[in-house]
């Protein structure tokens, strides 16, 4: 089936509040035209993020009832550790409250002032932690990743020549590790091939550089390898995932994505000395090494979710529901990042709103306009997310996008139709959408709490 039916049945429902266009005019204005600041009760279909928004299974909800809330040596911790070792293959696991907790630990342990951290495109919190610890992020993704309309099977691949050039320029001793995201969020959820990961490992081992992964959506990446890479069609997603992770020295994980839970994460590694450092730091920032900011019940639910995430029927439906929305938009001529990635459909805001310059914040304006039109909440991923440089000037990313992020096991194909219809309707009147300007801007990670106002009288002209 091109778009397989849901491999689950609905046992509990949550009523969604419906709002009028007039009500949304006031709501989005009060939120400063920042979709992060919208009250969730006023959102019809919430595509802000897939982080922590998954629907847990009946088995996961049952797991909550066997939470061992011991301060040390929780039984649920051992379940989580065993699941990570079995499915991902790492020797050591340090639980954290979520993925950025793991990023903080990794950055503090491995980065020294003046280090360079290559990666296949930046991610906001990852880059922030690297820079706060004295490092400098260097993008070594292939050029095609920055070109929305270019179709390529593994658009998240590391450009090996860029990586080797960086090593030659700064020296391997200034590169503590390379961070390979699987998949690449900011590029549109693009996967990395097994062949590319192997070659990154070979180069890194030659120069004594660790290979770490942002493994947040690694199961989705494994599915794409099965679907697109020669030699893997007859292997299970679980087998592919285990092989893929074997080429990394460790990983950070936000359990709020592929682990199918609402909170939690971990740092995993194979190095015993690094593990000891991590257990010391986690006590300072998160909690004991056997709970790390999570309740026992959450660790139990995460362990269950890790096993559920590699179910073949689940992951096929997950990928193809996202593809369904992307196909409907592409067929209508809507400019999107191609090919459609694993967790979201990314609208190309610069092509969608060609009358707006990046200084007029087209992605932020489009995200606000989608909410105003239909009550659908999306996320800006462009100049606002990229932040400013040391001199206070905007970073101008090549990709200026709006992310329509699909929560796991939450919405149906009918909900995707509503989203598509709204975006298509807006595209037909795109020249009426106004740009935005800042009226409040925090110093870091500004996309979370900034406020804006339209450059014209209205966000969408009558």
Short mmCIF file of C-alpha atoms in Angstrom, two decimals:
data_model
loop_
_atom_site.label_atom_id
_atom_site.label_comp_id
_atom_site.label_asym_id
_atom_site.label_seq_id
_atom_site.Cartn_x
_atom_site.Cartn_y
_atom_site.Cartn_z
CA UNK A 1 0.00 0.00 0.00
CA UNK A 2 1.28 3.44 -0.89
CA UNK A 3 -0.11 4.90 2.34
CA UNK A 4 -0.72 2.06 4.82
CA UNK A 5 -3.58 2.32 7.29
CA UNK A 6 -2.82 2.94 10.94
CA UNK A 7 -1.36 -0.21 12.57
CA UNK A 8 -3.32 0.51 15.74
CA UNK A 9 -6.87 1.16 16.90
CA UNK A 10 -8.02 4.11 19.01
CA UNK A 11 -8.87 3.36 22.62
CA UNK A 12 -8.99 6.87 24.14
CA UNK A 13 -9.79 10.19 22.47
CA UNK A 14 -8.93 13.77 23.37
CA UNK A 15 -11.37 16.47 22.30
CA UNK A 16 -9.88 19.27 20.21
CA UNK A 17 -11.13 22.82 20.71
CA UNK A 18 -12.32 24.54 17.56
CA UNK A 19 -11.75 28.29 17.17
CA UNK A 20 -13.06 30.84 14.70
CA UNK A 21 -10.92 32.99 12.40
CA UNK A 22 -11.89 36.05 14.46
CA UNK A 23 -10.78 34.36 17.70
CA UNK A 24 -7.47 33.35 16.16
CA UNK A 25 -6.79 36.95 15.10
CA UNK A 26 -6.67 37.91 18.78
CA UNK A 27 -4.90 34.73 19.91
CA UNK A 28 -2.01 34.99 17.45
CA UNK A 29 -1.59 38.71 18.14
CA UNK A 30 -1.44 38.06 21.90
CA UNK A 31 1.23 35.41 21.22
CA UNK A 32 3.33 37.95 19.35
CA UNK A 33 2.89 35.96 16.11
CA UNK A 34 5.16 33.28 17.61
CA UNK A 35 3.60 29.84 17.36
CA UNK A 36 5.63 28.64 20.35
CA UNK A 37 3.68 31.08 22.53
CA UNK A 38 0.21 29.94 21.45
CA UNK A 39 -1.84 28.27 24.21
CA UNK A 40 -2.20 24.63 23.20
CA UNK A 41 -5.92 24.68 24.03
CA UNK A 42 -6.38 27.11 21.12
CA UNK A 43 -4.58 24.87 18.60
CA UNK A 44 -6.61 22.60 16.33
CA UNK A 45 -3.88 20.40 14.81
CA UNK A 46 -0.54 20.76 16.55
CA UNK A 47 2.42 20.27 14.21
CA UNK A 48 4.84 22.41 16.22
CA UNK A 49 7.08 19.46 17.03
CA UNK A 50 7.32 15.69 17.23
CA UNK A 51 9.25 16.06 20.49
CA UNK A 52 7.35 14.62 23.43
CA UNK A 53 4.07 14.70 21.54
CA UNK A 54 3.77 11.00 20.69
CA UNK A 55 0.75 8.97 21.76
CA UNK A 56 1.93 6.25 24.10
CA UNK A 57 0.67 2.70 23.66
CA UNK A 58 -1.47 0.72 26.10
CA UNK A 59 1.66 -1.20 27.12
CA UNK A 60 3.50 2.04 27.83
CA UNK A 61 0.64 3.39 29.94
CA UNK A 62 0.67 0.09 31.81
CA UNK A 63 4.42 0.56 32.32
CA UNK A 64 3.74 3.72 34.30
CA UNK A 65 2.04 1.66 36.98
CA UNK A 66 5.19 -0.33 37.73
CA UNK A 67 7.42 2.68 38.30
CA UNK A 68 10.08 2.05 40.93
CA UNK A 69 10.69 5.54 42.28
CA UNK A 70 13.77 4.58 44.30
CA UNK A 71 16.37 7.34 44.49
CA UNK A 72 19.14 4.90 43.63
CA UNK A 73 19.17 1.65 41.67
CA UNK A 74 15.61 1.89 40.33
CA UNK A 75 14.46 -1.35 38.71
CA UNK A 76 13.22 0.71 35.76
CA UNK A 77 16.72 2.04 35.18
CA UNK A 78 17.95 -1.51 34.58
CA UNK A 79 15.10 -2.07 32.10
CA UNK A 80 16.11 1.10 30.23
CA UNK A 81 19.80 0.21 30.26
CA UNK A 82 19.05 -3.27 28.92
CA UNK A 83 16.83 -1.89 26.14
CA UNK A 84 19.52 0.57 25.01
CA UNK A 85 22.18 -2.15 25.05
CA UNK A 86 20.00 -4.60 23.13
CA UNK A 87 18.53 -2.28 20.48
CA UNK A 88 21.33 0.30 20.03
CA UNK A 89 24.32 -1.74 21.18
CA UNK A 90 26.10 0.74 23.48
CA UNK A 91 27.81 -0.49 26.63
CA UNK A 92 27.03 2.42 28.95
CA UNK A 93 23.94 4.59 29.43
CA UNK A 94 23.41 7.79 31.43
CA UNK A 95 19.74 8.87 31.63
CA UNK A 96 18.86 12.57 31.32
CA UNK A 97 15.66 14.58 31.52
CA UNK A 98 15.70 15.01 27.73
CA UNK A 99 18.07 15.24 24.79
CA UNK A 100 19.58 18.62 25.58
CA UNK A 101 20.61 17.29 28.98
CA UNK A 102 22.68 14.69 27.13
CA UNK A 103 24.07 17.39 24.82
CA UNK A 104 25.17 19.37 27.86
CA UNK A 105 27.01 16.39 29.35
CA UNK A 106 28.71 15.49 26.06
CA UNK A 107 29.82 19.07 25.40
CA UNK A 108 31.24 19.55 28.89
CA UNK A 109 33.13 16.25 28.79
CA UNK A 110 34.63 16.48 25.32
CA UNK A 111 34.95 20.15 24.25
CA UNK A 112 37.76 22.51 25.22
CA UNK A 113 38.10 26.20 24.35
CA UNK A 114 39.04 26.60 20.70
CA UNK A 115 37.86 23.17 19.55
CA UNK A 116 35.99 22.62 16.29
CA UNK A 117 32.93 20.37 16.12
CA UNK A 118 32.03 19.26 12.59
CA UNK A 119 28.49 18.09 11.94
CA UNK A 120 26.01 17.45 9.15
CA UNK A 121 24.12 20.74 9.60
CA UNK A 122 23.55 22.55 12.86
CA UNK A 123 20.74 21.97 15.31
CA UNK A 124 19.80 24.80 17.64
CA UNK A 125 20.36 23.31 21.11
CA UNK A 126 23.29 21.14 20.01
CA UNK A 127 25.14 24.12 18.55
CA UNK A 128 24.33 26.25 21.60
CA UNK A 129 25.84 23.71 24.00
CA UNK A 130 28.93 23.34 21.82
CA UNK A 131 29.48 27.10 21.71
CA UNK A 132 28.80 27.60 25.43
CA UNK A 133 31.66 25.18 26.11
CA UNK A 134 34.11 27.01 23.86
CA UNK A 135 33.68 25.04 20.65
CA UNK A 136 32.89 26.17 17.13
CA UNK A 137 30.40 24.26 15.01
CA UNK A 138 31.46 23.62 11.40
CA UNK A 139 28.90 22.43 8.85
CA UNK A 140 30.22 19.53 6.76
CA UNK A 141 26.97 18.35 5.19
CA UNK A 142 26.79 17.85 1.43
CA UNK A 143 25.87 20.97 -0.56
CA UNK A 144 22.62 19.45 -1.85
CA UNK A 145 21.20 19.54 1.69
CA UNK A 146 20.95 23.32 1.41
CA UNK A 147 18.98 23.14 -1.87
CA UNK A 148 15.27 22.49 -1.23
CA UNK A 149 14.28 21.28 -4.70
CA UNK A 150 17.19 18.86 -5.22
CA UNK A 151 16.15 15.22 -4.88
CA UNK A 152 18.72 12.82 -3.46
CA UNK A 153 18.24 9.61 -1.51
CA UNK A 154 20.65 10.48 1.32
CA UNK A 155 20.65 14.24 1.48
CA UNK A 156 21.89 14.20 5.07
CA UNK A 157 25.28 12.69 4.20
CA UNK A 158 28.53 14.15 5.49
CA UNK A 159 30.65 15.70 2.73
CA UNK A 160 33.82 13.67 3.24
CA UNK A 161 36.00 16.19 1.42
CA UNK A 162 34.76 19.02 3.66
CA UNK A 163 35.46 16.89 6.71
CA UNK A 164 38.99 15.99 5.58
CA UNK A 165 39.68 19.63 4.65
CA UNK A 166 38.72 20.74 8.17
CA UNK A 167 41.06 18.14 9.67
CA UNK A 168 43.89 19.40 7.46
CA UNK A 169 43.20 23.05 8.30
CA UNK A 170 42.82 22.92 12.09
CA UNK A 171 44.44 19.61 13.02
CA UNK A 172 42.82 16.48 14.39
CA UNK A 173 43.82 17.43 17.94
CA UNK A 174 41.38 20.37 17.76
CA UNK A 175 38.48 18.12 16.75
CA UNK A 176 37.33 16.04 19.73
CA UNK A 177 34.49 14.43 17.80
CA UNK A 178 32.26 14.71 14.76
CA UNK A 179 28.52 14.75 15.43
CA UNK A 180 26.47 12.91 12.82
CA UNK A 181 22.72 13.47 13.05
CA UNK A 182 20.49 10.62 11.85
CA UNK A 183 18.24 11.95 10.39
CA UNK A 184 19.10 15.65 9.80
CA UNK A 185 16.33 17.77 11.26
CA UNK A 186 17.17 21.20 9.84
CA UNK A 187 17.71 19.79 6.34
CA UNK A 188 14.16 18.48 6.29
CA UNK A 189 14.55 15.19 8.13
CA UNK A 190 17.02 13.85 5.56
CA UNK A 191 18.69 10.46 6.16
CA UNK A 192 22.34 9.44 6.13
CA UNK A 193 23.45 6.32 4.26
CA UNK A 194 25.19 3.40 5.92
CA UNK A 195 28.02 3.74 3.42
CA UNK A 196 28.56 7.38 4.41
CA UNK A 197 28.55 6.56 8.13
CA UNK A 198 31.16 3.83 7.55
CA UNK A 199 33.41 6.23 5.64
CA UNK A 200 33.10 8.90 8.34
CA UNK A 201 34.14 6.25 10.85
CA UNK A 202 37.17 5.25 8.76
CA UNK A 203 38.40 8.84 8.41
CA UNK A 204 37.82 9.56 12.09
CA UNK A 205 39.60 6.43 13.33
CA UNK A 206 42.60 7.28 11.16
CA UNK A 207 42.91 10.65 12.92
CA UNK A 208 41.87 9.63 16.43
CA UNK A 209 38.57 11.53 16.32
CA UNK A 210 35.49 10.18 18.09
CA UNK A 211 32.28 9.69 16.10
CA UNK A 212 29.17 10.66 18.05
CA UNK A 213 25.60 10.66 16.83
CA UNK A 214 22.56 12.77 17.45
CA UNK A 215 20.43 9.64 17.35
CA UNK A 216 17.11 11.32 18.03
CA UNK A 217 15.45 9.94 14.89
CA UNK A 218 17.73 6.98 14.21
CA UNK A 219 14.88 4.50 13.65
CA UNK A 220 13.52 6.69 10.85
CA UNK A 221 17.03 6.78 9.36
CA UNK A 222 17.22 2.97 9.54
CA UNK A 223 13.94 2.70 7.64
CA UNK A 224 15.29 4.90 4.84
CA UNK A 225 18.40 2.72 4.60
CA UNK A 226 16.15 -0.34 4.24
CA UNK A 227 14.08 1.43 1.59
CA UNK A 228 16.84 3.11 -0.43
CA UNK A 229 20.28 1.53 0.09
CA UNK A 230 21.44 -1.54 -1.82
CA UNK A 231 21.94 -4.64 0.29
CA UNK A 232 19.52 -3.72 3.08
CA UNK A 233 16.08 -4.42 1.59
CA UNK A 234 15.91 -7.89 3.14
CA UNK A 235 17.15 -6.84 6.57
CA UNK A 236 14.86 -5.77 9.40
CA UNK A 237 14.84 -2.19 10.63
CA UNK A 238 16.04 -3.52 13.98
CA UNK A 239 19.07 -5.20 12.36
CA UNK A 240 19.89 -2.10 10.30
CA UNK A 241 19.63 0.14 13.35
CA UNK A 242 22.01 -2.06 15.35
CA UNK A 243 24.58 -2.03 12.55
CA UNK A 244 24.23 1.72 12.03
CA UNK A 245 24.85 2.50 15.70
CA UNK A 246 27.86 0.16 15.79
CA UNK A 247 29.86 2.74 13.82
CA UNK A 248 29.41 5.39 16.53
CA UNK A 249 31.40 5.75 19.73
CA UNK A 250 28.33 7.11 21.47
CA UNK A 251 25.18 9.12 21.02
CA UNK A 252 22.85 11.68 22.50
CA UNK A 253 19.20 10.73 22.48
CA UNK A 254 16.03 12.68 22.97
CA UNK A 255 13.65 9.92 23.97
CA UNK A 256 10.80 12.28 23.12
CA UNK A 257 11.03 11.31 19.46
CA UNK A 258 11.85 7.77 18.34
CA UNK A 259 11.57 6.31 21.86
CA UNK A 260 7.85 7.25 21.84
CA UNK A 261 7.65 8.96 25.23
CA UNK A 262 6.72 12.41 26.43
CA UNK A 263 9.90 13.13 28.40
CA UNK A 264 13.39 11.72 28.86
CA UNK A 265 16.67 11.08 27.09
CA UNK A 266 20.10 9.60 27.54
CA UNK A 267 23.78 9.79 26.71
CA UNK A 268 25.21 6.46 25.60
CA UNK A 269 28.81 5.47 24.93
CA UNK A 270 31.30 2.60 24.79
CA UNK A 271 34.17 4.27 26.67
CA UNK A 272 34.33 3.42 30.39
CA UNK A 273 36.31 6.56 31.33
CA UNK A 274 33.83 8.80 29.52
CA UNK A 275 31.02 7.02 31.35
CA UNK A 276 32.62 7.77 34.71
CA UNK A 277 32.90 11.46 33.81
CA UNK A 278 29.28 11.50 32.69
CA UNK A 279 28.06 9.93 35.93
CA UNK A 280 29.86 12.63 37.90
CA UNK A 281 28.37 15.45 35.83
CA UNK A 282 24.86 14.04 35.70
CA UNK A 283 24.66 14.27 39.48
CA UNK A 284 25.34 18.01 39.23
CA UNK A 285 22.85 18.79 36.46
CA UNK A 286 20.23 16.06 36.34
CA UNK A 287 20.16 13.57 39.21
CA UNK A 288 21.56 10.22 40.22
CA UNK A 289 23.13 8.14 37.40
CA UNK A 290 20.25 5.68 37.78
CA UNK A 291 17.48 8.18 37.07
CA UNK A 292 19.10 11.33 35.64
CA UNK A 293 16.08 13.61 35.79
CA UNK A 294 13.47 10.97 34.97
CA UNK A 295 10.94 9.29 37.19
CA UNK A 296 11.13 5.50 37.32
CA UNK A 297 7.81 5.21 35.50
CA UNK A 298 9.17 7.33 32.63
CA UNK A 299 12.22 5.10 32.28
CA UNK A 300 9.95 2.06 32.14
CA UNK A 301 7.77 3.66 29.45
CA UNK A 302 10.87 4.60 27.46
CA UNK A 303 12.24 1.06 27.61
CA UNK A 304 8.91 -0.22 26.27
CA UNK A 305 8.88 2.48 23.58
CA UNK A 306 12.37 1.58 22.39
CA UNK A 307 11.17 -1.92 21.55
CA UNK A 308 7.95 -0.65 19.94
CA UNK A 309 9.86 1.82 17.78
CA UNK A 310 11.53 -0.92 15.75
CA UNK A 311 8.24 -2.63 14.85
CA UNK A 312 8.16 -2.80 11.04
CA UNK A 313 4.48 -1.88 10.70
CA UNK A 314 4.76 1.07 13.05
CA UNK A 315 7.76 2.67 11.34
CA UNK A 316 6.37 2.13 7.83
CA UNK A 317 3.15 3.91 8.74
CA UNK A 318 5.11 6.66 10.50
CA UNK A 319 7.24 7.45 7.45
CA UNK A 320 4.42 7.15 4.95
CA UNK A 321 1.95 9.33 6.84
CA UNK A 322 4.49 12.14 6.62
CA UNK A 323 5.03 11.31 2.95
CA UNK A 324 1.26 11.46 2.35
CA UNK A 325 1.15 15.11 3.44
CA UNK A 326 4.24 15.92 1.41
CA UNK A 327 2.84 14.28 -1.71
CA UNK A 328 -0.45 16.21 -1.47
CA UNK A 329 1.42 19.51 -1.18
CA UNK A 330 3.88 18.71 -3.96
CA UNK A 331 1.05 17.67 -6.30
CA UNK A 332 -0.53 21.08 -5.70
CA UNK A 333 2.69 22.86 -6.64
CA UNK A 334 3.60 23.94 -3.11
CA UNK A 335 7.37 24.50 -2.71
CA UNK A 336 8.68 21.99 -0.17
CA UNK A 337 12.02 20.42 0.68
CA UNK A 338 12.47 17.30 -1.41
CA UNK A 339 12.53 14.45 -0.85
CA UNK A 340 10.14 14.45 2.11
CA UNK A 341 11.96 13.47 5.29
CA UNK A 342 11.04 11.20 8.16
CA UNK A 343 9.35 13.42 10.72
CA UNK A 344 8.05 16.50 8.95
CA UNK A 345 7.21 18.28 5.74
CA UNK A 346 9.23 21.48 5.34
CA UNK A 347 7.74 24.34 3.36
CA UNK A 348 10.25 26.45 1.42
CA UNK A 349 9.22 29.84 2.80
CA UNK A 350 11.41 31.88 0.46
CA UNK A 351 9.79 30.30 -2.60
CA UNK A 352 6.36 30.42 -0.96
CA UNK A 353 6.68 34.15 -0.14
CA UNK A 354 9.11 35.51 -2.74
CA UNK A 355 8.00 39.09 -2.04
CA UNK A 356 9.59 38.91 1.45
CA UNK A 357 13.33 39.15 2.12
CA UNK A 358 14.88 37.09 4.92
CA UNK A 359 15.03 40.27 7.02
CA UNK A 360 11.23 40.28 6.82
CA UNK A 361 11.17 36.83 8.43
CA UNK A 362 9.16 34.92 5.81
CA UNK A 363 9.14 31.56 7.63
CA UNK A 364 7.93 33.13 10.87
CA UNK A 365 5.24 35.01 8.95
CA UNK A 366 4.10 31.89 7.11
CA UNK A 367 3.87 29.82 10.30
CA UNK A 368 1.72 32.53 11.89
CA UNK A 369 -0.43 32.75 8.76
CA UNK A 370 -1.10 29.00 8.75
CA UNK A 371 -2.35 29.21 12.33
CA UNK A 372 -4.53 32.21 11.53
CA UNK A 373 -6.01 30.46 8.51
CA UNK A 374 -6.83 27.07 10.03
CA UNK A 375 -5.71 26.73 13.65
CA UNK A 376 -2.83 24.48 12.59
CA UNK A 377 0.38 25.18 14.50
CA UNK A 378 3.71 24.82 12.68
CA UNK A 379 7.28 25.93 13.46
CA UNK A 380 9.67 28.44 11.91
CA UNK A 381 13.04 27.05 10.88
CA UNK A 382 14.88 29.93 9.25
CA UNK A 383 16.61 33.17 10.14
CA UNK A 384 14.85 33.45 13.51
CA UNK A 385 16.01 29.96 14.55
CA UNK A 386 19.53 30.63 13.25
CA UNK A 387 20.07 33.53 15.68
CA UNK A 388 22.81 36.14 15.55
CA UNK A 389 26.60 36.06 15.29
CA UNK A 390 29.10 37.56 17.77
CA UNK A 391 28.71 40.98 16.13
CA UNK A 392 24.95 40.94 16.55
CA UNK A 393 24.10 40.38 12.89
CA UNK A 394 21.57 37.78 11.78
CA UNK A 395 22.81 34.42 10.62
CA UNK A 396 21.20 33.92 7.19
CA UNK A 397 20.69 30.17 6.64
CA UNK A 398 20.29 28.97 3.08
CA UNK A 399 17.14 27.15 4.14
CA UNK A 400 14.23 29.34 5.25
CA UNK A 401 11.52 26.87 6.11
CA UNK A 402 8.30 26.18 8.00
CA UNK A 403 8.24 22.75 9.59
CA UNK A 404 4.98 20.80 9.62
CA UNK A 405 6.02 18.19 12.19
CA UNK A 406 3.88 15.08 12.56
CA UNK A 407 3.53 13.63 16.09
CA UNK A 408 3.77 9.85 16.23
CA UNK A 409 0.52 7.83 16.45
CA UNK A 410 -1.57 10.98 17.10
CA UNK A 411 -3.30 12.19 13.92
CA UNK A 412 -5.06 10.49 11.01
CA UNK A 413 -4.83 10.97 7.26
CA UNK A 414 -7.95 13.17 7.50
CA UNK A 415 -6.03 15.58 9.71
CA UNK A 416 -3.29 15.68 7.07
CA UNK A 417 -5.95 16.67 4.51
CA UNK A 418 -6.96 19.64 6.68
CA UNK A 419 -3.34 20.78 6.89
CA UNK A 420 -2.79 20.40 3.15
CA UNK A 421 -5.96 22.33 2.30
CA UNK A 422 -4.93 25.23 4.53
CA UNK A 423 -1.44 25.48 3.03
CA UNK A 424 -2.81 25.25 -0.52
CA UNK A 425 -5.38 27.98 0.17
CA UNK A 426 -2.69 30.27 1.59
CA UNK A 427 -0.44 29.65 -1.41
CA UNK A 428 -3.18 30.94 -3.69
CA UNK A 429 -3.17 34.27 -1.80
CA UNK A 430 0.47 34.28 -0.79
CA UNK A 431 1.10 37.83 -2.01
CA UNK A 432 -1.27 39.07 0.71
CA UNK A 433 0.88 37.72 3.57
CA UNK A 434 2.88 40.41 5.40
CA UNK A 435 6.40 40.13 6.73
CA UNK A 436 7.17 40.50 10.43
CA UNK A 437 9.56 42.47 12.63
CA UNK A 438 10.91 41.78 16.11
CA UNK A 439 9.34 43.57 19.06
CA UNK A 440 11.07 41.37 21.68
CA UNK A 441 14.16 39.21 21.27
CA UNK A 442 16.02 37.19 23.95
CA UNK A 443 19.80 36.79 23.69
CA UNK A 444 19.84 33.01 23.00
CA UNK A 445 17.52 30.48 21.34
CA UNK A 446 15.33 33.40 20.38
CA UNK A 447 12.82 31.39 18.39
CA UNK A 448 11.26 30.04 21.59
CA UNK A 449 10.15 33.35 23.15
CA UNK A 450 10.59 36.21 20.66
CA UNK A 451 7.60 38.36 19.79
CA UNK A 452 6.80 40.00 16.48
CA UNK A 453 4.31 42.23 14.74
CA UNK A 454 3.31 42.52 11.08
CA UNK A 455 5.03 45.08 8.87
CA UNK A 456 1.62 45.90 7.41
CA UNK A 457 -1.66 46.53 9.20
CA UNK A 458 -2.64 42.86 9.01
CA UNK A 459 -0.78 39.59 8.79
CA UNK A 460 -3.01 38.53 5.87
CA UNK A 461 -4.53 41.39 3.91
CA UNK A 462 -8.23 41.23 3.06
#
